[in-house]
Coordinates of C-alpha atoms in Angstrom, one line a residue:
Chain A
M1 CA 30.2 -4.1 12.9
I2 CA 27.4 -1.8 14.3
L3 CA 24.1 -3.5 15.0
T4 CA 20.8 -1.8 14.6
V5 CA 17.5 -3.4 15.9
T6 CA 14.2 -2.6 14.2
L7 CA 11.5 -4.8 15.8
N8 CA 8.8 -3.2 13.7
T9 CA 10.3 -3.0 10.3
A10 CA 8.2 -1.7 7.5
L11 CA 8.0 -1.5 3.7
D12 CA 7.8 2.3 3.3
I13 CA 5.7 3.1 0.2
T14 CA 5.5 6.7 -1.1
Y15 CA 2.6 7.8 -3.4
R16 CA 2.5 11.0 -5.2
V17 CA -0.9 12.3 -6.2
K18 CA -1.9 15.6 -7.9
A19 CA -4.0 16.7 -4.9
L20 CA -5.4 14.6 -2.1
R21 CA -9.2 15.0 -1.6
P22 CA -10.8 12.8 1.0
H23 CA -13.6 10.5 -0.4
A24 CA -12.3 10.9 -4.0
S25 CA -10.5 8.4 -6.3
H26 CA -6.8 9.2 -7.1
R27 CA -4.5 8.1 -9.8
V28 CA -1.1 7.7 -8.2
T29 CA 1.4 9.4 -10.5
D30 CA 4.6 8.0 -8.8
V31 CA 5.3 5.1 -6.6
T32 CA 8.5 4.4 -4.6
E33 CA 9.1 1.8 -2.0
R34 CA 12.0 1.0 0.2
P35 CA 12.9 -0.9 3.4
G36 CA 11.9 1.2 6.4
G37 CA 11.6 1.4 10.2
K38 CA 13.9 3.6 12.2
G39 CA 16.8 1.1 12.7
L40 CA 16.9 0.4 8.9
N41 CA 17.2 4.1 8.2
V42 CA 19.9 4.4 10.8
A43 CA 21.7 1.4 9.1
R44 CA 21.5 3.0 5.7
V45 CA 23.1 6.3 6.9
L46 CA 25.9 4.3 8.8
A47 CA 26.6 2.2 5.7
A48 CA 26.8 5.5 3.7
L49 CA 29.4 6.8 6.2
G50 CA 31.5 3.6 5.5
H51 CA 30.6 1.5 8.5
E52 CA 29.7 -2.2 8.4
V53 CA 26.2 -2.6 9.6
T54 CA 24.1 -5.6 10.5
V55 CA 20.3 -5.1 10.8
T56 CA 18.1 -7.3 12.9
G57 CA 14.4 -7.3 14.0
F58 CA 11.6 -9.2 12.4
A59 CA 10.5 -9.8 8.9
G60 CA 7.6 -11.9 7.7
G61 CA 5.1 -12.5 4.8
A62 CA 5.2 -11.1 1.3
T63 CA 6.1 -7.5 2.5
G64 CA 8.9 -9.0 4.6
R65 CA 10.3 -10.9 1.5
T66 CA 10.1 -7.7 -0.6
L67 CA 11.9 -5.8 2.2
Q68 CA 14.7 -8.4 2.4
D69 CA 15.1 -8.6 -1.4
Q70 CA 15.5 -4.8 -1.4
L71 CA 18.1 -5.0 1.5
L72 CA 20.2 -7.4 -0.6
G73 CA 20.9 -4.5 -3.0
A74 CA 22.1 -2.3 -0.1
T75 CA 25.9 -2.0 0.1
G76 CA 27.5 -2.5 3.5
I77 CA 24.3 -3.7 5.2
S78 CA 24.1 -7.4 6.4
D79 CA 20.6 -8.8 6.9
A80 CA 20.1 -10.6 10.1
L81 CA 16.3 -10.2 10.3
V82 CA 14.5 -13.0 12.2
P83 CA 11.5 -14.6 10.5
V84 CA 8.0 -14.1 11.9
S85 CA 4.8 -15.8 10.7
G86 CA 2.8 -12.5 10.4
S87 CA 3.4 -9.9 7.6
T88 CA 5.8 -7.1 7.9
R89 CA 3.7 -3.8 8.0
R90 CA 3.6 -1.3 5.1
T91 CA 3.5 2.4 5.7
V92 CA 2.0 4.6 2.9
A93 CA 3.0 8.3 2.6
V94 CA 0.7 10.2 0.3
V95 CA 2.4 13.3 -1.0
D96 CA 0.1 15.9 -2.4
S97 CA 2.0 17.5 -5.3
S98 CA -0.1 20.7 -5.1
T99 CA 0.9 21.5 -1.6
G100 CA 3.9 19.2 -0.9
D101 CA 2.2 18.0 2.3
T102 CA 2.2 14.3 3.3
T103 CA -0.6 12.2 4.7
Q104 CA 0.8 9.1 6.5
L105 CA -1.0 5.7 6.8
N106 CA 0.8 3.2 9.1
E107 CA -0.2 -0.5 9.3
P108 CA 0.1 -1.9 12.9
G109 CA 2.6 -4.7 12.2
P110 CA 2.5 -8.4 12.6
L111 CA 1.6 -10.1 15.9
V112 CA 4.8 -11.6 17.3
S113 CA 4.5 -14.8 19.3
A114 CA 6.3 -15.6 22.5
E115 CA 8.4 -18.2 20.6
E116 CA 9.3 -15.7 18.0
W117 CA 10.3 -13.1 20.6
T118 CA 12.5 -15.8 22.3
A119 CA 14.1 -16.7 18.9
F120 CA 14.8 -13.0 18.3
Q121 CA 16.6 -12.6 21.7
E122 CA 18.8 -15.6 21.0
A123 CA 19.8 -14.2 17.6
Y124 CA 20.3 -10.8 19.1
E125 CA 22.7 -12.1 21.9
H126 CA 24.6 -14.0 19.3
L127 CA 25.0 -10.8 17.2
L128 CA 26.2 -8.8 20.2
D129 CA 29.3 -10.9 20.2
S130 CA 30.6 -9.2 17.1
A131 CA 29.0 -5.7 17.6
S132 CA 31.0 -2.6 18.5
A133 CA 27.7 -0.7 19.3
V134 CA 24.0 -1.3 19.0
A135 CA 21.0 1.0 18.3
L136 CA 17.5 0.0 19.5
C137 CA 15.1 1.9 17.4
G138 CA 11.4 2.6 17.0
S139 CA 8.1 1.2 18.1
L140 CA 7.2 -2.4 19.2
P141 CA 5.0 -4.6 17.1
P142 CA 2.0 -6.2 18.8
G143 CA 2.9 -9.2 21.0
V144 CA 6.4 -8.0 22.0
P145 CA 6.5 -7.3 25.8
V146 CA 6.4 -3.6 26.6
G147 CA 9.6 -4.1 28.6
A148 CA 11.4 -5.5 25.5
Y149 CA 13.9 -2.7 25.3
A150 CA 14.8 -3.0 28.9
T151 CA 15.6 -6.6 28.2
L152 CA 17.8 -5.8 25.2
V153 CA 19.6 -2.9 26.9
R154 CA 20.5 -5.2 29.8
A155 CA 21.8 -7.9 27.4
A156 CA 24.0 -5.3 25.6
R157 CA 25.4 -4.1 28.9
T158 CA 26.1 -7.7 29.9
A159 CA 28.0 -8.2 26.6
S160 CA 29.8 -4.8 27.2
V161 CA 28.4 -3.4 23.9
P162 CA 27.5 0.3 24.1
V163 CA 23.8 0.8 23.5
L164 CA 21.7 3.7 22.1
L165 CA 17.9 3.7 22.7
D166 CA 15.6 5.7 20.4
T167 CA 11.9 5.0 21.2
S168 CA 9.0 6.7 22.9
G169 CA 6.2 6.1 25.5
E170 CA 6.2 3.2 27.9
P171 CA 8.9 1.3 26.0
L172 CA 11.3 4.2 26.5
R173 CA 10.2 4.6 30.2
R174 CA 11.0 0.9 30.8
G175 CA 14.1 0.8 28.6
I176 CA 15.7 3.9 30.2
A177 CA 15.6 2.3 33.6
A178 CA 17.9 -0.5 32.3
R179 CA 20.7 2.3 31.9
P180 CA 21.4 2.6 28.2
D181 CA 24.5 4.6 27.2
I182 CA 22.6 7.1 25.1
V183 CA 18.9 8.0 24.7
K184 CA 17.9 10.4 21.9
P185 CA 14.4 11.6 22.6
N186 CA 12.7 14.6 20.8
A187 CA 10.9 17.3 22.7
D188 CA 7.6 15.5 22.7
E189 CA 9.1 12.2 23.8
L190 CA 11.0 13.9 26.6
A191 CA 7.9 15.7 27.8
E192 CA 6.0 12.5 27.8
L193 CA 8.7 10.7 29.7
T194 CA 9.2 13.3 32.4
G195 CA 6.1 15.5 32.4
S196 CA 8.3 18.5 31.9
H197 CA 8.1 20.7 28.9
E198 CA 11.4 22.6 29.8
P199 CA 14.1 20.5 27.9
L200 CA 17.0 21.0 30.3
Q201 CA 14.9 20.0 33.3
A202 CA 13.5 17.0 31.4
M203 CA 17.0 15.9 30.1
K204 CA 18.3 16.0 33.8
D205 CA 15.2 14.0 34.8
A206 CA 15.9 11.5 32.0
R207 CA 19.5 11.0 33.3
R208 CA 18.2 10.5 36.8
R209 CA 15.9 7.8 35.3
G210 CA 19.0 5.8 34.1
A211 CA 20.4 7.1 30.8
H212 CA 24.2 7.8 30.9
A213 CA 23.9 10.5 28.2
V214 CA 20.8 12.2 26.9
V215 CA 20.9 13.8 23.4
A216 CA 17.6 15.7 22.8
S217 CA 16.6 16.5 19.2
L218 CA 14.8 19.8 19.4
G219 CA 13.8 20.4 15.7
A220 CA 14.9 23.8 14.5
K221 CA 16.8 24.4 17.8
G222 CA 19.2 21.5 17.0
L223 CA 20.7 19.0 19.5
R224 CA 21.3 19.4 23.2
A225 CA 23.5 16.8 25.0
L226 CA 23.7 16.1 28.7
T227 CA 26.5 13.6 29.3
P228 CA 28.9 12.4 32.0
D229 CA 31.6 14.4 30.2
G230 CA 29.8 17.7 29.9
T231 CA 26.8 19.5 28.4
W232 CA 26.7 20.8 24.8
Q233 CA 24.4 22.4 22.3
A234 CA 24.6 22.1 18.6
P235 CA 22.3 24.5 16.7
A236 CA 20.5 23.5 13.5
P237 CA 21.7 25.4 10.4
D238 CA 19.4 28.2 9.4
R239 CA 16.8 28.2 6.7
L240 CA 16.3 24.4 6.2
E241 CA 13.5 23.6 3.8
G242 CA 12.6 20.1 2.9
N243 CA 11.3 16.9 4.4
P244 CA 12.2 16.1 8.0
T245 CA 11.3 12.4 7.6
G246 CA 14.4 10.4 8.7
A247 CA 16.2 13.4 10.2
G248 CA 16.1 11.9 13.7
D249 CA 17.4 8.5 12.4
S250 CA 20.3 10.3 10.6
A251 CA 21.2 12.0 14.0
V252 CA 21.2 8.6 15.6
A253 CA 23.6 7.4 12.9
G254 CA 25.8 10.4 13.5
L255 CA 26.0 9.9 17.2
L256 CA 26.7 6.2 17.0
S257 CA 29.3 6.4 14.3
G258 CA 31.1 9.2 16.3
Y259 CA 30.9 7.0 19.3
V260 CA 32.6 4.0 17.7
E261 CA 35.2 6.2 16.1
H262 CA 36.0 7.6 19.5
L263 CA 35.3 11.2 18.5
P264 CA 34.8 13.6 21.3
W265 CA 31.2 14.7 22.0
P266 CA 31.3 18.0 20.2
Q267 CA 32.3 16.3 16.9
R268 CA 29.7 13.6 17.5
L269 CA 27.1 16.3 17.8
A270 CA 28.3 18.3 14.8
R271 CA 28.2 15.1 12.7
A272 CA 24.7 14.3 14.0
V273 CA 23.3 17.9 13.4
A274 CA 24.9 18.0 9.9
L275 CA 23.5 14.6 8.8
S276 CA 20.2 15.6 10.2
A277 CA 20.1 18.8 8.2
A278 CA 21.4 17.1 5.1
T279 CA 18.5 14.6 5.4
V280 CA 15.9 17.4 5.5
V281 CA 17.2 19.0 2.3
A282 CA 17.7 15.7 0.3
P283 CA 15.1 15.3 -2.5
V284 CA 14.3 11.7 -1.4
A285 CA 12.8 11.3 2.1
G286 CA 15.2 9.6 4.4
E287 CA 18.3 10.0 2.2
F288 CA 21.0 12.6 3.0
D289 CA 22.6 15.0 0.6
A290 CA 26.4 14.2 0.8
A291 CA 27.6 17.7 -0.3
T292 CA 25.4 19.4 2.3
Y293 CA 26.7 17.1 4.9
E294 CA 30.3 17.7 4.0
R295 CA 29.8 21.4 4.1
L296 CA 27.7 21.6 7.3
V297 CA 29.8 19.2 9.4
R298 CA 32.7 21.8 9.2
E299 CA 30.3 24.8 9.7
V300 CA 28.4 23.6 12.8
R301 CA 29.5 25.4 16.0
V302 CA 29.0 23.3 19.0
T303 CA 29.0 25.2 22.3
D304 CA 29.7 23.7 25.7
Q305 CA 26.8 25.1 27.7
I306 CA 23.1 24.8 27.5
S307 CA 21.1 28.0 27.7
A308 CA 17.7 28.0 29.3
A309 CA 14.9 27.0 26.8
Chain B
M1 CA -14.8 -22.9 -18.7
I2 CA -15.5 -19.2 -18.8
L3 CA -12.4 -17.1 -19.4
T4 CA -12.0 -13.6 -17.8
V5 CA -9.2 -11.2 -18.9
T6 CA -7.8 -8.6 -16.5
L7 CA -4.9 -6.9 -18.2
N8 CA -4.4 -4.5 -15.3
T9 CA -4.8 -6.9 -12.3
A10 CA -4.3 -5.4 -8.8
L11 CA -3.7 -6.3 -5.2
D12 CA -6.7 -4.5 -3.6
I13 CA -5.8 -3.3 -0.1
T14 CA -8.4 -1.9 2.2
Y15 CA -7.3 0.2 5.2
R16 CA -9.7 1.2 8.0
V17 CA -8.8 4.4 9.9
K18 CA -10.7 6.2 12.6
A19 CA -11.0 9.4 10.6
L20 CA -9.0 10.4 7.5
R21 CA -7.4 13.9 7.9
P22 CA -5.2 15.2 5.1
H23 CA -1.6 15.9 6.2
A24 CA -2.0 14.0 9.4
S25 CA -0.5 10.6 10.4
H26 CA -3.0 7.7 10.8
R27 CA -2.7 4.3 12.6
V28 CA -4.4 1.8 10.3
T29 CA -6.8 -0.2 12.6
D30 CA -7.6 -2.9 10.1
V31 CA -5.9 -4.2 6.9
T32 CA -7.4 -6.6 4.3
E33 CA -6.1 -7.5 0.9
R34 CA -7.3 -9.6 -1.9
P35 CA -6.7 -10.2 -5.7
G36 CA -8.4 -7.4 -7.6
G37 CA -9.1 -5.9 -11.1
K38 CA -12.5 -6.2 -12.7
G39 CA -12.0 -9.6 -14.4
L40 CA -10.8 -11.2 -11.2
N41 CA -14.0 -9.9 -9.4
V42 CA -16.1 -11.3 -12.2
A43 CA -14.3 -14.6 -11.9
R44 CA -14.9 -14.8 -8.1
V45 CA -18.7 -14.3 -8.7
L46 CA -18.8 -16.8 -11.6
A47 CA -17.0 -19.4 -9.4
A48 CA -19.5 -18.7 -6.5
L49 CA -22.3 -19.5 -9.0
G50 CA -20.7 -22.8 -9.7
H51 CA -18.9 -22.1 -13.0
E52 CA -15.4 -23.2 -13.8
V53 CA -13.4 -20.1 -14.5
T54 CA -10.0 -19.4 -15.8
V55 CA -8.4 -16.0 -15.2
T56 CA -5.7 -14.5 -17.4
G57 CA -4.0 -11.1 -17.8
F58 CA -0.7 -10.0 -16.4
A59 CA 1.0 -10.6 -13.0
G60 CA 4.5 -9.5 -12.0
G61 CA 6.8 -8.6 -9.1
A62 CA 6.2 -9.1 -5.4
T63 CA 2.5 -7.9 -5.6
G64 CA 1.9 -10.3 -8.5
R65 CA 3.3 -13.2 -6.5
T66 CA 1.1 -12.2 -3.5
L67 CA -2.0 -12.0 -5.8
Q68 CA -1.3 -15.4 -7.4
D69 CA -0.6 -17.0 -3.9
Q70 CA -4.1 -15.7 -2.8
L71 CA -5.7 -17.0 -6.0
L72 CA -4.4 -20.5 -5.2
G73 CA -6.9 -20.6 -2.3
A74 CA -9.9 -19.5 -4.5
T75 CA -12.1 -22.5 -5.3
G76 CA -13.2 -23.0 -8.9
I77 CA -10.7 -20.5 -10.3
S78 CA -7.7 -21.5 -12.5
D79 CA -4.8 -19.2 -12.7
A80 CA -3.5 -18.6 -16.2
L81 CA -2.0 -15.1 -15.6
V82 CA 1.0 -14.3 -17.9
P83 CA 4.3 -13.1 -16.2
V84 CA 5.3 -9.5 -16.7
S85 CA 8.7 -8.0 -15.6
G86 CA 7.1 -5.0 -13.9
S87 CA 5.2 -5.1 -10.6
T88 CA 1.4 -5.7 -10.4
R89 CA -0.2 -2.5 -9.1
R90 CA -1.7 -2.0 -5.7
T91 CA -5.0 -0.1 -5.0
V92 CA -5.5 1.3 -1.6
A93 CA -9.1 2.0 -0.3
V94 CA -9.0 4.0 2.9
V95 CA -12.2 3.7 4.7
D96 CA -13.0 6.5 7.3
S97 CA -14.8 4.7 10.2
S98 CA -16.3 7.9 11.4
T99 CA -18.2 8.5 8.1
G100 CA -18.0 5.2 6.2
D101 CA -16.6 7.1 3.2
T102 CA -13.8 5.7 1.1
T103 CA -10.7 7.4 -0.4
Q104 CA -9.2 5.5 -3.2
L105 CA -5.5 5.5 -4.3
N106 CA -4.7 3.5 -7.5
E107 CA -1.2 2.7 -8.7
P108 CA -0.8 3.0 -12.5
G109 CA 0.3 -0.6 -13.2
P110 CA 3.4 -2.2 -14.7
L111 CA 4.8 -1.1 -18.1
V112 CA 4.1 -4.0 -20.4
S113 CA 6.7 -4.6 -23.1
A114 CA 5.8 -5.5 -26.8
E115 CA 7.2 -9.0 -26.2
E116 CA 5.0 -9.5 -23.1
W117 CA 1.9 -8.3 -25.0
T118 CA 2.7 -10.8 -27.7
A119 CA 3.2 -13.6 -25.2
F120 CA -0.2 -12.7 -23.7
Q121 CA -1.9 -12.8 -27.0
E122 CA -0.5 -16.3 -27.7
A123 CA -1.6 -17.6 -24.3
Y124 CA -5.1 -15.9 -24.8
E125 CA -5.7 -17.6 -28.1
H126 CA -4.7 -21.0 -26.7
L127 CA -7.2 -20.4 -23.7
L128 CA -9.9 -19.5 -26.2
D129 CA -9.8 -23.1 -27.5
S130 CA -11.5 -24.4 -24.3
A131 CA -13.6 -21.3 -23.4
S132 CA -17.4 -21.2 -23.6
A133 CA -17.3 -17.4 -23.2
V134 CA -14.8 -14.6 -22.5
A135 CA -15.1 -11.4 -20.5
L136 CA -12.6 -8.6 -21.3
C137 CA -12.5 -6.3 -18.2
G138 CA -11.1 -3.0 -17.0
S139 CA -8.4 -0.6 -17.9
L140 CA -5.2 -1.2 -19.8
P141 CA -1.8 -1.1 -18.2
P142 CA 0.9 1.2 -19.6
G143 CA 2.5 -0.2 -22.8
V144 CA -0.5 -2.2 -24.0
P145 CA -1.8 -0.8 -27.3
V146 CA -5.0 1.3 -27.0
G147 CA -6.5 -1.1 -29.6
A148 CA -5.8 -4.1 -27.4
Y149 CA -9.4 -5.0 -26.8
A150 CA -10.3 -4.7 -30.5
T151 CA -7.6 -7.3 -31.1
L152 CA -8.8 -9.6 -28.3
V153 CA -12.5 -9.3 -29.5
R154 CA -11.5 -10.3 -33.0
A155 CA -9.6 -13.2 -31.8
A156 CA -12.6 -14.4 -29.8
R157 CA -14.9 -14.0 -32.7
T158 CA -12.4 -15.9 -35.0
A159 CA -12.5 -18.8 -32.4
S160 CA -16.4 -18.5 -32.2
V161 CA -16.2 -17.7 -28.5
P162 CA -18.9 -15.2 -27.3
V163 CA -17.2 -12.1 -25.9
L164 CA -18.3 -9.5 -23.4
L165 CA -16.4 -6.1 -23.2
D166 CA -16.5 -4.0 -20.1
T167 CA -14.1 -1.1 -20.3
S168 CA -14.2 2.7 -20.9
G169 CA -12.7 5.5 -22.9
E170 CA -10.7 5.0 -26.0
P171 CA -10.1 1.2 -25.4
L172 CA -14.0 0.9 -25.4
R173 CA -14.3 3.0 -28.5
R174 CA -11.8 0.8 -30.3
G175 CA -13.0 -2.4 -28.9
I176 CA -16.7 -1.9 -29.8
A177 CA -15.8 -1.5 -33.4
A178 CA -14.6 -5.1 -33.4
R179 CA -18.1 -6.2 -32.8
P180 CA -18.2 -7.8 -29.3
D181 CA -21.3 -9.7 -28.4
I182 CA -22.1 -7.7 -25.4
V183 CA -20.9 -4.4 -23.9
K184 CA -21.8 -3.3 -20.4
P185 CA -21.1 0.4 -20.0
N186 CA -22.4 2.6 -17.2
A187 CA -24.1 6.0 -17.8
D188 CA -20.7 7.9 -17.7
E189 CA -19.0 5.5 -20.0
L190 CA -22.0 5.6 -22.5
A191 CA -21.9 9.4 -22.5
E192 CA -18.2 9.5 -23.0
L193 CA -18.5 7.0 -25.9
T194 CA -21.4 8.5 -27.7
G195 CA -21.6 12.1 -26.5
S196 CA -25.2 11.6 -25.6
H197 CA -26.5 11.8 -22.0
E198 CA -29.8 10.2 -23.0
P199 CA -29.3 6.5 -22.2
L200 CA -31.6 5.0 -24.9
Q201 CA -30.1 7.1 -27.6
A202 CA -26.6 6.4 -26.4
M203 CA -27.3 2.7 -26.3
K204 CA -28.7 2.8 -29.9
D205 CA -25.5 4.6 -30.9
A206 CA -23.4 2.0 -29.2
R207 CA -25.1 -0.8 -31.2
R208 CA -24.5 1.2 -34.4
R209 CA -20.8 1.3 -33.4
G210 CA -20.6 -2.4 -33.4
A211 CA -22.0 -4.1 -30.2
H212 CA -24.5 -6.8 -30.8
A213 CA -26.1 -6.2 -27.4
V214 CA -25.7 -3.3 -25.1
V215 CA -26.5 -3.7 -21.4
A216 CA -26.2 -0.3 -19.6
S217 CA -25.9 -0.2 -15.8
L218 CA -27.6 2.9 -14.7
G219 CA -27.1 2.8 -10.9
A220 CA -30.3 3.1 -9.0
K221 CA -32.3 2.8 -12.2
G222 CA -31.0 -0.7 -12.7
L223 CA -30.1 -2.3 -16.0
R224 CA -31.3 -1.6 -19.5
A225 CA -30.7 -4.0 -22.5
L226 CA -30.8 -3.3 -26.2
T227 CA -30.3 -6.6 -28.0
P228 CA -31.0 -8.3 -31.4
D229 CA -33.8 -10.2 -29.5
G230 CA -35.5 -7.3 -27.9
T231 CA -35.2 -4.4 -25.4
W232 CA -35.7 -4.8 -21.6
Q233 CA -35.3 -3.0 -18.4
A234 CA -34.6 -4.5 -15.0
P235 CA -35.1 -2.1 -12.2
A236 CA -32.8 -2.1 -9.2
P237 CA -34.4 -3.1 -5.9
D238 CA -35.4 -0.2 -3.7
R239 CA -33.5 1.1 -0.6
L240 CA -30.1 -0.4 -1.2
E241 CA -27.6 0.8 1.3
G242 CA -24.0 -0.4 1.2
N243 CA -20.8 -0.3 -0.8
P244 CA -21.2 -0.3 -4.7
T245 CA -17.6 -1.5 -5.2
G246 CA -17.8 -4.5 -7.5
A247 CA -21.5 -4.2 -8.3
G248 CA -20.8 -3.7 -12.0
D249 CA -18.5 -6.7 -12.0
S250 CA -21.2 -8.9 -10.4
A251 CA -23.6 -7.8 -13.1
V252 CA -21.1 -8.9 -15.8
A253 CA -20.9 -12.2 -14.0
G254 CA -24.7 -12.5 -14.0
L255 CA -24.9 -11.6 -17.7
L256 CA -22.2 -14.1 -18.8
S257 CA -23.3 -17.0 -16.7
G258 CA -26.9 -16.6 -18.0
Y259 CA -25.4 -16.5 -21.5
V260 CA -23.5 -19.8 -21.2
E261 CA -26.5 -21.4 -19.5
H262 CA -28.7 -20.4 -22.4
L263 CA -31.1 -18.4 -20.3
P264 CA -33.4 -16.0 -22.1
W265 CA -32.4 -12.3 -21.8
P266 CA -35.0 -11.4 -19.0
Q267 CA -33.6 -14.2 -16.8
R268 CA -30.0 -13.0 -17.5
L269 CA -30.9 -9.4 -16.6
A270 CA -32.8 -10.6 -13.4
R271 CA -29.7 -12.5 -12.3
A272 CA -27.4 -9.5 -13.1
V273 CA -29.5 -7.1 -11.2
A274 CA -30.0 -9.4 -8.2
L275 CA -26.2 -10.1 -8.0
S276 CA -25.4 -6.5 -8.3
A277 CA -27.8 -5.5 -5.5
A278 CA -26.5 -8.4 -3.3
T279 CA -23.0 -7.1 -3.8
V280 CA -23.9 -3.6 -2.6
V281 CA -25.5 -4.9 0.6
A282 CA -22.6 -7.4 1.4
P283 CA -20.5 -6.4 4.3
V284 CA -17.2 -7.0 2.4
A285 CA -16.6 -4.9 -0.6
G286 CA -16.9 -6.9 -3.8
E287 CA -18.5 -10.0 -2.2
F288 CA -22.2 -10.7 -2.7
D289 CA -24.7 -11.8 0.0
A290 CA -26.0 -15.2 -1.2
A291 CA -29.3 -15.0 0.7
T292 CA -30.1 -11.5 -0.7
Y293 CA -29.2 -12.8 -4.2
E294 CA -31.6 -15.9 -3.9
R295 CA -34.5 -13.6 -2.7
L296 CA -34.0 -10.8 -5.2
V297 CA -33.5 -13.0 -8.3
R298 CA -37.1 -14.2 -7.8
E299 CA -38.5 -10.8 -7.0
V300 CA -36.9 -8.7 -9.9
R301 CA -39.6 -7.8 -12.5
V302 CA -38.0 -7.4 -16.0
T303 CA -40.1 -5.5 -18.5
D304 CA -39.8 -5.7 -22.2
Q305 CA -39.7 -2.0 -23.1
I306 CA -37.5 0.8 -22.3
S307 CA -39.2 4.0 -21.1
A308 CA -37.6 7.3 -21.9
A309 CA -34.9 8.4 -19.4

């Protein structure tokens, strides 16, 4: 199975309102909620692609119970979340029906104790025994050491399990030094990590810092990959309109599924770009449109050089 | 015991953010949640005044369980909420720390089936047997007939239990025709009911429509009462700064507690005005400041005439 780690899981709530006006009272016309956090999104896409996936991370309190109840209904996903005494955070996305714009409110997440972090590491190392690959995704909840991802990358390497890291800021800086197989930063994360706003230079720097392969998601410019086997770019399809929420997570699922299926890099990148685009155009945030994916994965033209930005 | 009915209970969530900007992403710096809905607020104040209170209405889903878990910790409040298959709604109040202003997002509430509404009525009639008074509070969830409060008022009158109705719109219009002992509209609700923006005229009209006593909450102008025993006005204390959330519910608790303690109307109104003001100045929305209440309840001067608006 593929293991995805989401230390800061969330119950993602979406509210639709007629028009959002600060300091007014609003009747919510539509409510949806689903398990969230980047690693859970990756898991959902991997499961849709036919992979067996196990999710771990933390879950606690009433929102944690709700999240786990909803995971029970998800085909192909095994729940190996570790209990925490605090409450799993909620995120609230308020969609303004008049403009289509979204206002996001993110709770900080539960405070994780040293004992809970230790319990998680033990569970994680046990899960690695049966994992073909692992994705470490998203932010760290309060209480988890900033070097957490470095620790988890090292454990995966010790267990000879390929590891993909998708995070930002100091957790990325620390984690990359532990030599993950793949990192997938976006342009902002790359610039924050390296100080360079020139993607190719920044990607080279990221490899020097420890990543074996760097796949940068550059929004409308698509994906660029700097790997031990070569360099590639996979342009994003033209004229994409929709909601980019979860597009990066779908790209991670594409890369990781291609990795465990031993696809060559160009096919992994084509899959990642097609899944990402199919997520943008899907009517529900974070889902992907299967027909769009099937069409695009054949159309994407991956080239084996990276032009200057 | 005093019975309060909240058909559309809520889990009230308060988020604090640095500054609310539409279409941006916000880190919530502080999260609080508590059982909500007008009848639950009334119950909390009644319990703080030393009364035994039973709460009924509907609770369902994960938010319903959370709400009932939190009620367990509330001293003096018995939980007689009736299960419903849908999920109890959440309300989210987003407080902007830079301005102190609040933006409110209210979920619609669960769809109540005909069977669930019948089960509620049976539970309610059973609870009336041991009730000294009943308050019917707030909006109706989807599926509950618009004449619901008229039905519940009639059942209370049949059981000889004094009944206070605090709602708005068509449920108020239908409910008042069933002759409740007290209605407590605010200025907007009175105008909507009667078409008159002149409070005294509108209150007279509300009595003609069926209410034995009308107590209007007129914001900074305080309370005015038109009753079979006389007419009174109780001015609001000067210079109140704070959060008016729950002030009307505290007034209901003041009126109802005074009623069951057989206080004369002027003392009931003094208590209602003092509780309402003590709720505005309390640091937590919907709580009341006990010291402010004790001081104000002695200072309020209730007069036995109503001047023209």
